[in-house]
Amino acid sequence: MYLPTTFLAIGSTGLGKSTFGQLLCDVPTTVNSGASSTACEATLYENNAFRYIDTPGFNDSEGTTDEETFHQILRLLQKHSKNGVFEIHKILWFCAENERKATNLQKEATYIQRLVEYVEEEDSANLWKN
């Protein structure tokens, strides 16, 4: 059975995750201007070629904690899994240029690693080889 390429967009609020989904995958994400949160909850958008998971940002401007965001993403993956498996082909990590060495990125990397361990239990170390 053919599965479209699945992208998981993750990163801080206001960096263009929703806009990128529209442009790359031609999926109907909701976008706004400015640095406020566009995605209020993790959402899976699908078309014939792509599946795009748009997520609320870490360090959210609307007050959602990073742990709540992480669990929201996990619930979405569980909801759309087949026999307990959800396949993600690419993780798109959106980072602000001025945050490259910040503590926030270390926290985000930890959440990404936890998601990968949930999705790909057998070889989650491969994520960091790309």
PDB file of C-alpha atoms in Angstrom:
ATOM      1  CA  MET A   1       0.000   0.000   0.000  1.00  0.00           C
ATOM      2  CA  TYR A   2       1.338   3.432  -0.985  1.00  0.00           C
ATOM      3  CA  LEU A   3       1.828   5.947   1.809  1.00  0.00           C
ATOM      4  CA  PRO A   4       2.361   9.581   0.885  1.00  0.00           C
ATOM      5  CA  THR A   5       5.500  11.250   2.204  1.00  0.00           C
ATOM      6  CA  THR A   6       4.841  12.435   5.756  1.00  0.00           C
ATOM      7  CA  PHE A   7       6.399  15.645   7.079  1.00  0.00           C
ATOM      8  CA  LEU A   8       6.327  16.664  10.738  1.00  0.00           C
ATOM      9  CA  ALA A   9       6.793  20.432  11.163  1.00  0.00           C
ATOM     10  CA  ILE A  10       8.094  21.312  14.601  1.00  0.00           C
ATOM     11  CA  GLY A  11       9.713  24.351  16.202  1.00  0.00           C
ATOM     12  CA  SER A  12       9.012  27.626  17.961  1.00  0.00           C
ATOM     13  CA  THR A  13       5.921  29.758  17.419  1.00  0.00           C
ATOM     14  CA  GLY A  14       5.913  32.242  14.535  1.00  0.00           C
ATOM     15  CA  LEU A  15       8.570  30.671  12.289  1.00  0.00           C
ATOM     16  CA  GLY A  16       6.361  29.712   9.335  1.00  0.00           C
ATOM     17  CA  LYS A  17       5.486  26.054   9.876  1.00  0.00           C
ATOM     18  CA  SER A  18       1.906  26.547   8.647  1.00  0.00           C
ATOM     19  CA  THR A  19       2.955  28.693   5.684  1.00  0.00           C
ATOM     20  CA  PHE A  20       5.601  26.157   4.693  1.00  0.00           C
ATOM     21  CA  GLY A  21       2.953  23.417   4.668  1.00  0.00           C
ATOM     22  CA  GLN A  22       0.868  25.427   2.229  1.00  0.00           C
ATOM     23  CA  LEU A  23       3.821  26.128  -0.039  1.00  0.00           C
ATOM     24  CA  LEU A  24       5.558  22.744   0.038  1.00  0.00           C
ATOM     25  CA  CYS A  25       2.655  20.331   0.228  1.00  0.00           C
ATOM     26  CA  ASP A  26      -0.248  22.400  -1.088  1.00  0.00           C
ATOM     27  CA  VAL A  27      -2.284  21.587   2.020  1.00  0.00           C
ATOM     28  CA  PRO A  28      -4.893  23.976   3.441  1.00  0.00           C
ATOM     29  CA  THR A  29      -3.162  25.058   6.647  1.00  0.00           C
ATOM     30  CA  THR A  30      -4.396  28.232   8.322  1.00  0.00           C
ATOM     31  CA  VAL A  31      -1.840  31.041   8.293  1.00  0.00           C
ATOM     32  CA  ASN A  32      -1.650  34.520   9.754  1.00  0.00           C
ATOM     33  CA  SER A  33       0.904  37.277   9.820  1.00  0.00           C
ATOM     34  CA  GLY A  34       3.132  37.995  12.771  1.00  0.00           C
ATOM     35  CA  ALA A  35       4.706  35.952  15.492  1.00  0.00           C
ATOM     36  CA  SER A  36       1.522  34.727  17.148  1.00  0.00           C
ATOM     37  CA  SER A  37       0.554  31.083  17.115  1.00  0.00           C
ATOM     38  CA  THR A  38      -1.329  29.949  13.996  1.00  0.00           C
ATOM     39  CA  ALA A  39      -1.738  26.242  14.727  1.00  0.00           C
ATOM     40  CA  CYS A  40      -3.751  25.922  17.926  1.00  0.00           C
ATOM     41  CA  GLU A  41      -3.498  22.140  17.910  1.00  0.00           C
ATOM     42  CA  ALA A  42      -1.505  19.506  16.079  1.00  0.00           C
ATOM     43  CA  THR A  43      -3.255  18.823  12.773  1.00  0.00           C
ATOM     44  CA  LEU A  44      -2.666  16.277  10.015  1.00  0.00           C
ATOM     45  CA  TYR A  45      -3.289  17.597   6.492  1.00  0.00           C
ATOM     46  CA  GLU A  46      -3.342  15.125   3.608  1.00  0.00           C
ATOM     47  CA  ASN A  47      -3.430  15.096  -0.161  1.00  0.00           C
ATOM     48  CA  ASN A  48      -2.434  12.432  -2.705  1.00  0.00           C
ATOM     49  CA  ALA A  49       1.302  13.136  -2.480  1.00  0.00           C
ATOM     50  CA  PHE A  50       1.906  14.407   1.062  1.00  0.00           C
ATOM     51  CA  ARG A  51       0.862  14.255   4.668  1.00  0.00           C
ATOM     52  CA  TYR A  52       1.866  17.372   6.622  1.00  0.00           C
ATOM     53  CA  ILE A  53       1.644  17.539  10.399  1.00  0.00           C
ATOM     54  CA  ASP A  54       1.357  21.163  11.460  1.00  0.00           C
ATOM     55  CA  THR A  55       2.023  21.692  15.141  1.00  0.00           C
ATOM     56  CA  PRO A  56       1.628  24.476  17.670  1.00  0.00           C
ATOM     57  CA  GLY A  57       4.962  26.078  18.374  1.00  0.00           C
ATOM     58  CA  PHE A  58       7.191  25.472  21.307  1.00  0.00           C
ATOM     59  CA  ASN A  59       7.623  28.548  23.494  1.00  0.00           C
ATOM     60  CA  ASP A  60       4.033  29.308  22.483  1.00  0.00           C
ATOM     61  CA  SER A  61       2.810  32.894  22.522  1.00  0.00           C
ATOM     62  CA  GLU A  62      -0.645  31.675  23.636  1.00  0.00           C
ATOM     63  CA  GLY A  63       0.589  30.150  26.915  1.00  0.00           C
ATOM     64  CA  THR A  64       0.560  26.432  26.088  1.00  0.00           C
ATOM     65  CA  THR A  65       3.468  24.657  27.759  1.00  0.00           C
ATOM     66  CA  ASP A  66       6.000  22.717  25.699  1.00  0.00           C
ATOM     67  CA  GLU A  67       5.007  19.505  27.488  1.00  0.00           C
ATOM     68  CA  GLU A  68       1.331  20.085  26.529  1.00  0.00           C
ATOM     69  CA  THR A  69       2.395  20.661  22.917  1.00  0.00           C
ATOM     70  CA  PHE A  70       4.452  17.455  22.956  1.00  0.00           C
ATOM     71  CA  HIS A  71       1.516  15.403  24.293  1.00  0.00           C
ATOM     72  CA  GLN A  72      -0.819  16.960  21.738  1.00  0.00           C
ATOM     73  CA  ILE A  73       1.503  15.777  18.942  1.00  0.00           C
ATOM     74  CA  LEU A  74       1.689  12.287  20.482  1.00  0.00           C
ATOM     75  CA  ARG A  75      -2.121  12.076  20.636  1.00  0.00           C
ATOM     76  CA  LEU A  76      -2.335  12.998  16.949  1.00  0.00           C
ATOM     77  CA  LEU A  77       0.216  10.307  16.020  1.00  0.00           C
ATOM     78  CA  GLN A  78      -1.676   7.727  18.082  1.00  0.00           C
ATOM     79  CA  LYS A  79      -5.022   8.728  16.564  1.00  0.00           C
ATOM     80  CA  HIS A  80      -3.769   8.277  12.998  1.00  0.00           C
ATOM     81  CA  SER A  81      -1.582   5.211  13.556  1.00  0.00           C
ATOM     82  CA  LYS A  82      -2.215   1.925  11.788  1.00  0.00           C
ATOM     83  CA  ASN A  83      -1.790  -1.051  14.122  1.00  0.00           C
ATOM     84  CA  GLY A  84       0.004   1.224  16.568  1.00  0.00           C
ATOM     85  CA  VAL A  85       2.492   2.480  13.950  1.00  0.00           C
ATOM     86  CA  PHE A  86       2.747   5.989  12.532  1.00  0.00           C
ATOM     87  CA  GLU A  87       5.416   6.599   9.922  1.00  0.00           C
ATOM     88  CA  ILE A  88       7.134   9.985   9.644  1.00  0.00           C
ATOM     89  CA  HIS A  89       9.497  10.369   6.696  1.00  0.00           C
ATOM     90  CA  LYS A  90      10.905  13.835   7.358  1.00  0.00           C
ATOM     91  CA  ILE A  91      11.047  16.079  10.404  1.00  0.00           C
ATOM     92  CA  LEU A  92      11.187  19.764   9.525  1.00  0.00           C
ATOM     93  CA  TRP A  93      12.669  21.592  12.506  1.00  0.00           C
ATOM     94  CA  PHE A  94      12.030  25.328  12.278  1.00  0.00           C
ATOM     95  CA  CYS A  95      14.590  27.410  14.193  1.00  0.00           C
ATOM     96  CA  ALA A  96      15.116  31.144  14.424  1.00  0.00           C
ATOM     97  CA  GLU A  97      18.589  32.221  13.368  1.00  0.00           C
ATOM     98  CA  ASN A  98      19.220  34.022  16.644  1.00  0.00           C
ATOM     99  CA  GLU A  99      18.361  30.876  18.673  1.00  0.00           C
ATOM    100  CA  ARG A 100      20.931  28.518  17.194  1.00  0.00           C
ATOM    101  CA  LYS A 101      22.754  27.893  20.475  1.00  0.00           C
ATOM    102  CA  ALA A 102      19.997  28.737  22.913  1.00  0.00           C
ATOM    103  CA  THR A 103      18.682  26.536  25.683  1.00  0.00           C
ATOM    104  CA  ASN A 104      15.289  26.495  23.898  1.00  0.00           C
ATOM    105  CA  LEU A 105      16.793  24.502  21.029  1.00  0.00           C
ATOM    106  CA  GLN A 106      18.196  21.922  23.423  1.00  0.00           C
ATOM    107  CA  LYS A 107      14.695  21.519  24.900  1.00  0.00           C
ATOM    108  CA  GLU A 108      13.170  21.208  21.416  1.00  0.00           C
ATOM    109  CA  ALA A 109      15.779  18.595  20.454  1.00  0.00           C
ATOM    110  CA  THR A 110      14.797  16.568  23.512  1.00  0.00           C
ATOM    111  CA  TYR A 111      11.113  16.658  22.499  1.00  0.00           C
ATOM    112  CA  ILE A 112      11.993  15.664  18.927  1.00  0.00           C
ATOM    113  CA  GLN A 113      14.081  12.745  20.217  1.00  0.00           C
ATOM    114  CA  ARG A 114      11.172  11.608  22.397  1.00  0.00           C
ATOM    115  CA  LEU A 115       8.800  11.731  19.390  1.00  0.00           C
ATOM    116  CA  VAL A 116      11.227   9.755  17.252  1.00  0.00           C
ATOM    117  CA  GLU A 117      11.594   7.132  19.972  1.00  0.00           C
ATOM    118  CA  TYR A 118       7.799   6.795  19.996  1.00  0.00           C
ATOM    119  CA  VAL A 119       7.534   6.506  16.206  1.00  0.00           C
ATOM    120  CA  GLU A 120      10.714   4.525  15.425  1.00  0.00           C
ATOM    121  CA  GLU A 121      11.570   2.436  18.424  1.00  0.00           C
ATOM    122  CA  GLU A 122      14.197   0.253  16.742  1.00  0.00           C
ATOM    123  CA  ASP A 123      16.687   2.893  15.530  1.00  0.00           C
ATOM    124  CA  SER A 124      15.877   6.362  16.776  1.00  0.00           C
ATOM    125  CA  ALA A 125      19.554   7.395  16.627  1.00  0.00           C
ATOM    126  CA  ASN A 126      19.260   7.656  12.810  1.00  0.00           C
ATOM    127  CA  LEU A 127      17.379  10.942  13.177  1.00  0.00           C
ATOM    128  CA  TRP A 128      20.547  12.852  14.005  1.00  0.00           C
ATOM    129  CA  LYS A 129      22.553  11.372  11.099  1.00  0.00           C
ATOM    130  CA  ASN A 130      20.759  13.549   8.516  1.00  0.00           C
TER     131      ASN A 130
END
